[in-house]
CSV table of C-alpha atoms in Angstrom, one decimal:
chain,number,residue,atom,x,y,z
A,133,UNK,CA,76.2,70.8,67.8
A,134,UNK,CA,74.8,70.7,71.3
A,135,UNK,CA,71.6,72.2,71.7
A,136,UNK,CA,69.9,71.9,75.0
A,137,UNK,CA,66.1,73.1,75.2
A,138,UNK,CA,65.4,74.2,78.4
A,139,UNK,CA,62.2,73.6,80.6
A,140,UNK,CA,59.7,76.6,81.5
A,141,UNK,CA,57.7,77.1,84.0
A,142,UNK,CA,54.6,76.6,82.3
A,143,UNK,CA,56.2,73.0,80.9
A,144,UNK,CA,56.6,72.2,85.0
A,145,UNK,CA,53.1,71.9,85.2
A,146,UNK,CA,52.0,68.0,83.8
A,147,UNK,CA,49.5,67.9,81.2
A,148,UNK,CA,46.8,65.1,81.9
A,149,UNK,CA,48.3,62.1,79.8
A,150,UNK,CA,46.8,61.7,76.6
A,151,UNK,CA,49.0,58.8,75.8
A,152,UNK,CA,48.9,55.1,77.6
A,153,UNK,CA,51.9,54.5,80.1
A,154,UNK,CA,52.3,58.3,79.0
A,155,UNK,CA,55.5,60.4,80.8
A,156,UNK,CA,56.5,64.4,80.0
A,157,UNK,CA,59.6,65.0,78.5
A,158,UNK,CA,61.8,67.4,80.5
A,159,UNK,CA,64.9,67.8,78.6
A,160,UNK,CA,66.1,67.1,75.5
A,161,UNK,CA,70.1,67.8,74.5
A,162,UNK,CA,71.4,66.9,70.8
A,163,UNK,CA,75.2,66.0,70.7
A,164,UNK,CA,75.7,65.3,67.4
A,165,UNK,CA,73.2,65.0,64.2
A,166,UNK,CA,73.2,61.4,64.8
A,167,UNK,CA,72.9,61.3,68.8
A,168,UNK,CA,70.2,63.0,71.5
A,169,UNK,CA,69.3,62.3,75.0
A,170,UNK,CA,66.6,63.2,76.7
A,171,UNK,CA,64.8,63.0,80.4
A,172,UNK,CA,61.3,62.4,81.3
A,173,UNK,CA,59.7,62.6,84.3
A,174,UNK,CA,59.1,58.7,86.2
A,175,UNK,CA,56.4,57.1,87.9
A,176,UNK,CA,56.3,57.2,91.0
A,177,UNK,CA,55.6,53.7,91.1
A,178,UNK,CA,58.5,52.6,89.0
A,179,UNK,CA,61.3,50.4,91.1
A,180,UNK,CA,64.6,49.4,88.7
A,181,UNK,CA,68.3,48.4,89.0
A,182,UNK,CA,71.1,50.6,87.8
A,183,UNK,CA,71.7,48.7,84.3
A,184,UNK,CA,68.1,47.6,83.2
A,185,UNK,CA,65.9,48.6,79.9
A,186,UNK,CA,62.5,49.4,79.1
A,187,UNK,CA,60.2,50.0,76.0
A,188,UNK,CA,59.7,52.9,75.4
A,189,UNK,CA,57.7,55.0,72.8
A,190,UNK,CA,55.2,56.5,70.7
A,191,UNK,CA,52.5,56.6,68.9
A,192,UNK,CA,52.3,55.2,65.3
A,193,UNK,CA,50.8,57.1,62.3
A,194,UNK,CA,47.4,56.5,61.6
A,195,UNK,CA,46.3,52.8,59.3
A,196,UNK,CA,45.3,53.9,56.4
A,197,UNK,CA,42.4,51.5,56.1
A,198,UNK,CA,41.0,52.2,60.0
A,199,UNK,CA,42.3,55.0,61.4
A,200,UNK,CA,43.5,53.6,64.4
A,201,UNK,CA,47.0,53.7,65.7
A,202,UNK,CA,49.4,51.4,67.5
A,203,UNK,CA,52.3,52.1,70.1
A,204,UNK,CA,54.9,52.3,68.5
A,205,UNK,CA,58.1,51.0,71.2
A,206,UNK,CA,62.1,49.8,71.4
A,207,UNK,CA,63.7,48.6,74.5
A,208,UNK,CA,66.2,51.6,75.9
A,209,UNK,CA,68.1,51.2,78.4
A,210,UNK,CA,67.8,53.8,81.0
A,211,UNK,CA,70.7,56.4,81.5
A,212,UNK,CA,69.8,57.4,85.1
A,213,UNK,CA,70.8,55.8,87.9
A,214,UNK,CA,68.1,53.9,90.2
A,215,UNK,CA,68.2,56.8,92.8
A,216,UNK,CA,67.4,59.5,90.1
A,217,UNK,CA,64.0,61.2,90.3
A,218,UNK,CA,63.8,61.7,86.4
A,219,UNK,CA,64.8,59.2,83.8
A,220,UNK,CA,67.3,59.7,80.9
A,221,UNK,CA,67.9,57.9,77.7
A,222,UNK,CA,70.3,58.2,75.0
A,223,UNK,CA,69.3,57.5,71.3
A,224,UNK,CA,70.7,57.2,67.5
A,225,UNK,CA,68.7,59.3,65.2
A,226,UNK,CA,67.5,57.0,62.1
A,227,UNK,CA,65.8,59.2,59.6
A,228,UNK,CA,63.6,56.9,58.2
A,229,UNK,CA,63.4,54.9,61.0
A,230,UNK,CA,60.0,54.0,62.2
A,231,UNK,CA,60.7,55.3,66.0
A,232,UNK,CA,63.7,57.4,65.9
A,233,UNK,CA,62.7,59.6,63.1
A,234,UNK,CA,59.5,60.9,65.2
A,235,UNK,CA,61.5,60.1,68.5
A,236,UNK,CA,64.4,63.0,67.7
A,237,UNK,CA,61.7,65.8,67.3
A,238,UNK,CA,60.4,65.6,71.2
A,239,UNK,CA,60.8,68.3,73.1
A,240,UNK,CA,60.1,69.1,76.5
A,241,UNK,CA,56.7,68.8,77.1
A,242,UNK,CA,55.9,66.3,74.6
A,243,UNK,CA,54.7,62.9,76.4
A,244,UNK,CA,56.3,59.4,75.0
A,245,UNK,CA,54.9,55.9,76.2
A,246,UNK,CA,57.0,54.1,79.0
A,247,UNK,CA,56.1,50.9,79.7
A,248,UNK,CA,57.0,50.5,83.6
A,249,UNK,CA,58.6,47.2,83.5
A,250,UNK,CA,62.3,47.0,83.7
A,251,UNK,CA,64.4,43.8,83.0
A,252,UNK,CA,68.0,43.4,81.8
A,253,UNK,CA,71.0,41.4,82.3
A,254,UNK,CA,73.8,44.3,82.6
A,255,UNK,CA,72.9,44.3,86.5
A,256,UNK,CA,75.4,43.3,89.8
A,257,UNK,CA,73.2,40.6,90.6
A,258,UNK,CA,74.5,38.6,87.0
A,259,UNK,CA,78.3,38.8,88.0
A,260,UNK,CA,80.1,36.7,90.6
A,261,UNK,CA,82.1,39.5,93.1
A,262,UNK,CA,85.8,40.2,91.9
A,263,UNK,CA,88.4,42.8,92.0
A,264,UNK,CA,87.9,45.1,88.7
A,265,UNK,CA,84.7,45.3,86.2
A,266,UNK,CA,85.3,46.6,83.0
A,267,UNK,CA,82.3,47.9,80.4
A,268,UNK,CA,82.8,47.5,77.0
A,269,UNK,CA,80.6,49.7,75.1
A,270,UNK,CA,80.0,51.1,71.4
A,271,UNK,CA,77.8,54.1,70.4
A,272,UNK,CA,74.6,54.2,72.3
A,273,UNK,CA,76.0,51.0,74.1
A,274,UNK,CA,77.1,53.2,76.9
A,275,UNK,CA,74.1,54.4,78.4
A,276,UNK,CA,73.0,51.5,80.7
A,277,UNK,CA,76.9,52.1,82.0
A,278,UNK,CA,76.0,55.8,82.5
A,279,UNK,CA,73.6,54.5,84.9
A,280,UNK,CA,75.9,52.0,86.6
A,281,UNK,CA,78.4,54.7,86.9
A,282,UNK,CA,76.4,56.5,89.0
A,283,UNK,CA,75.4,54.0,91.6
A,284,UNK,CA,77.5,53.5,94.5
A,285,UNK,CA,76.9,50.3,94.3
A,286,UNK,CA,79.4,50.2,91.3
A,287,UNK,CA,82.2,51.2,93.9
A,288,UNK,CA,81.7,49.4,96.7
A,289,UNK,CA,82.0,46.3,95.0
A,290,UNK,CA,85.1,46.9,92.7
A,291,UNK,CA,88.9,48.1,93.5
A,292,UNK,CA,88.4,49.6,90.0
A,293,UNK,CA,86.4,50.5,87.3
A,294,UNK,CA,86.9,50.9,83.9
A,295,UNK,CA,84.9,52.1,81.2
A,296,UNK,CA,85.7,51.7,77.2
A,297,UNK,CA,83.6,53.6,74.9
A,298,UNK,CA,84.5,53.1,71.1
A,299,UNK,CA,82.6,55.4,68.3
A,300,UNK,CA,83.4,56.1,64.6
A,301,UNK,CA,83.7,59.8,65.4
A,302,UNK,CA,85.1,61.5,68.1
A,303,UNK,CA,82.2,63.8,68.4
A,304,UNK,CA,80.3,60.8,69.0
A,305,UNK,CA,82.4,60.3,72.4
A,306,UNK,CA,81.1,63.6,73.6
A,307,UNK,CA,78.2,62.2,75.8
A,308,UNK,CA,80.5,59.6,77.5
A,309,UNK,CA,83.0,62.2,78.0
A,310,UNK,CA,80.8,65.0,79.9
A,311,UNK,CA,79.2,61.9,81.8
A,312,UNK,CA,82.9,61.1,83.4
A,313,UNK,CA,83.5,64.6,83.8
A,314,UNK,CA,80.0,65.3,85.5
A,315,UNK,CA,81.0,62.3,88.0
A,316,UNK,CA,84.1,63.5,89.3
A,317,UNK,CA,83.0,67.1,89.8
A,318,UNK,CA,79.0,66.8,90.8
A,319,UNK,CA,79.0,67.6,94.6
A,320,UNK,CA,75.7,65.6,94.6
A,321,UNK,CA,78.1,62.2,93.1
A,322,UNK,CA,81.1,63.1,94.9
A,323,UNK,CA,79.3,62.9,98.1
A,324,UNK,CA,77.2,60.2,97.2
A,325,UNK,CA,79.9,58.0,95.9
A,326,UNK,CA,82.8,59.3,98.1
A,327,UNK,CA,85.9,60.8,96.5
A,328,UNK,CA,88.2,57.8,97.5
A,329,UNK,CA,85.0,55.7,95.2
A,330,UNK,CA,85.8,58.1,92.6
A,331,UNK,CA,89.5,57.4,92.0
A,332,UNK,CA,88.6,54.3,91.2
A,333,UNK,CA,86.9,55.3,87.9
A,334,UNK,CA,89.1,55.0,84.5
A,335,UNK,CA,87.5,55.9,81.3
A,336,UNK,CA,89.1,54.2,78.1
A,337,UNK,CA,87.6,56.4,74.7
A,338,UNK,CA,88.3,55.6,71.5
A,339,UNK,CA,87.7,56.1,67.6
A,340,UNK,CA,87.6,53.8,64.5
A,341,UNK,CA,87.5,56.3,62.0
A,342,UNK,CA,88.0,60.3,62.7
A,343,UNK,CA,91.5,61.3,64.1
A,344,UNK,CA,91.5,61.3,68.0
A,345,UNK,CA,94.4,60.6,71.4
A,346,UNK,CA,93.2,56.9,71.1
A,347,UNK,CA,92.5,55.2,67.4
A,348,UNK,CA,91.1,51.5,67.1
A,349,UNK,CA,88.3,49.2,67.6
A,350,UNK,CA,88.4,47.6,71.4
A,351,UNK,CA,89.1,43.9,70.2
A,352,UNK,CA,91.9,45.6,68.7
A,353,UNK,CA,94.0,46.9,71.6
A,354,UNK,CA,92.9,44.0,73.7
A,355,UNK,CA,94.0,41.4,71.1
A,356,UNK,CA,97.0,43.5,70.7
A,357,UNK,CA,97.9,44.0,75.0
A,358,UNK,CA,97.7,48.1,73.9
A,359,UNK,CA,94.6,48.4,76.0
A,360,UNK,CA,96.5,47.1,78.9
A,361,UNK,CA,99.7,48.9,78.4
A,362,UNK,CA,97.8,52.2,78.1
A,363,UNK,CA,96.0,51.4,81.4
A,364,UNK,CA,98.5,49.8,83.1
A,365,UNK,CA,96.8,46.7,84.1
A,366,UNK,CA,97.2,43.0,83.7
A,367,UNK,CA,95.5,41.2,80.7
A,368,UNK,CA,91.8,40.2,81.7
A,369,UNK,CA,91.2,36.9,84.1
A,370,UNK,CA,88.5,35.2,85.6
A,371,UNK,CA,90.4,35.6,88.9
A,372,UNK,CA,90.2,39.1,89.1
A,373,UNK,CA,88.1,40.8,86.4
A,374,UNK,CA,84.3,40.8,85.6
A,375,UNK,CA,83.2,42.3,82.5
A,376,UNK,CA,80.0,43.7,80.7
A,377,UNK,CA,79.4,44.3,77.0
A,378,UNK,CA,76.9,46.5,75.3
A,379,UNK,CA,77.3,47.2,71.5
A,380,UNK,CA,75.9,46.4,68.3
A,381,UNK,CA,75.9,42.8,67.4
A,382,UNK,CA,79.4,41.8,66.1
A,383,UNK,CA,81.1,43.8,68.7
A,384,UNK,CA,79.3,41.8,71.1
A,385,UNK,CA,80.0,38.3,69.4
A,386,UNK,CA,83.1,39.5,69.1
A,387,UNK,CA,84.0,40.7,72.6
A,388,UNK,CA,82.6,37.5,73.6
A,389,UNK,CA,84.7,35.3,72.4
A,390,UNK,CA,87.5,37.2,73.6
A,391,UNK,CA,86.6,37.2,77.0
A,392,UNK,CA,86.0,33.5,76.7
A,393,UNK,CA,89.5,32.8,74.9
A,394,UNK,CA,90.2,34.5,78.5
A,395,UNK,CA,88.5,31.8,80.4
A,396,UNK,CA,85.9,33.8,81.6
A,397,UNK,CA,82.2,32.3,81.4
A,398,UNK,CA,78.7,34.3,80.5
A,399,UNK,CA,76.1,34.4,83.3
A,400,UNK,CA,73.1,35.7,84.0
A,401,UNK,CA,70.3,37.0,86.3
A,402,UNK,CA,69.6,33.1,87.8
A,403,UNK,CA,73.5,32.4,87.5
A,404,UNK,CA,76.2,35.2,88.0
A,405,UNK,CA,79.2,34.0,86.2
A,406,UNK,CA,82.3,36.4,85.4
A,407,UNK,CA,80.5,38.6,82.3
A,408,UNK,CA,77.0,39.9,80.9
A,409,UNK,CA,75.6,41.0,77.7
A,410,UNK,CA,72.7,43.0,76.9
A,411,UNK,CA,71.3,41.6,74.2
A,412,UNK,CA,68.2,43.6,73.5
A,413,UNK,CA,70.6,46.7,72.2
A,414,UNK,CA,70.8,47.8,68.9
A,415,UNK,CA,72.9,50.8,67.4
């Protein structure tokens, strides 16, 4: 399943916001019946680093007792890179969930709220300079990396770059996968980022549960040295790597404490240190 609903002319043209904070939808692309992106159009006005979050929205359903409604908003990180004119997010679909299952029937041209102030700790600024940075990501987990993977930034600061993305299915990798693929052959990325940039990009994907090349959870292969036998790279220290994590909860307490067992230490906006964690996320 990957349906993409294209934008017409007539949709080009911006309403006059009938929402607060309101920003028009311009794409919407369903990957699987769990997982959709979409892009809406950003303020002009909004200033963000590669990496960040913000709440994002909609309206609620009428109270029954006044009629009024309330905004209805999860933190998201965004998908896009800082230089991007639009903004993208990717999203679980929870069917009775109170955002999601309104959220996964936009479509271009619909408005959503966007609350316009960014924050976040998956951001260069947290980490101390080293040699390699590594993001460990699960489900949705991966979309503050899709933005950091398009910032030169990324690759100027690194010798290499390496990306893990673990999902139950392997359908669920599909997102993650066009992303890399996009990078390397976008002449707009490939100019912007350099080719010699690009080589340093290796993408890790794996599954816990349908058949695919690579099976297991992360902690897994890392516990077991697999991860670095498949890669070809020395087991993770403070010396050289820096590290950020963005998963659903256990993964994260879980990665943790491996990187720790590691020696590497948690910092943060105020107090780079050798790895982040975005704690706001939830899969």
């Amino acid at each position: 399943m990957n349906d993409q609903a294209p934008v017409t002319e007539a949709q080009k043209i911006r309403p006059v916001p009938t929402l607060p904070d309101a920003q028009t939808v311009t794409e919407v692309k369903h990957w699987t019946d769990r997982l959709f992106s979409f892009r809406v159009t950003r303020p002009a006005s909004l200033r963000f680093r590669s990496g960040e979050f913000v709440m994002i929205g909609l309206m609620g359903d009428p109270d029954p007792k006044t009629g009024k409604q309330k905004p209805l908003l999860r933190a998201y990180s965004i998908a896009s890179p800082s230089w991007d004119e639009e903004l993208e997010f990717y999203s679980i679909k929870v069917q009775d969930g109170p955002l999601t299952s309104k959220l996964q029937h936009i479509q271009p041209g619909d408005e959503i709220i966007l609350r316009p102030k960014p924050v976040g700790t998956l951001v260069h600024d947290a980490l101390l300079p080293g040699k390699r940075v590594w993001f460990f990501a699960t489900g949705t987990g991966i979309a503050p990396f899709a933005s950091l993977l398009r910032d030169p930034q990324t690759y100027e600061d690194y010798e290499e770059v390496i990306i893990t993305h673990t999902c139950r299915e392997a359908g669920e990798l599909q997102y993650g996968a066009e992303l890399i693929e996009n990078i390397k052959s976008d002449e707009l990325l490939r100019e912007l980022i350099g080719d010699e940039n690009l080589a340093k990009l290796r993408y890790y994907p794996t599954t816990t549960r349908e058949e695919s090349p690579k099976m297991g959870r992360i902690t897994d292969l890392i516990r077991s040295g697999e991860l670095y036998k498949d890669l070809g790279v020395e087991p993770l220290s403070p010396e050289t790597d820096r590290a950020m994590i963005c998963g659903n909860l256990a993964f994260n307490l879980e990665l943790k404490e491996l990187l720790e067992e590691a020696g590497l230490e948690e910092g943060a906006n105020s107090d780079p240190k050798h790895y982040v964690v975005e704690k706001a996320f939830l899969d």
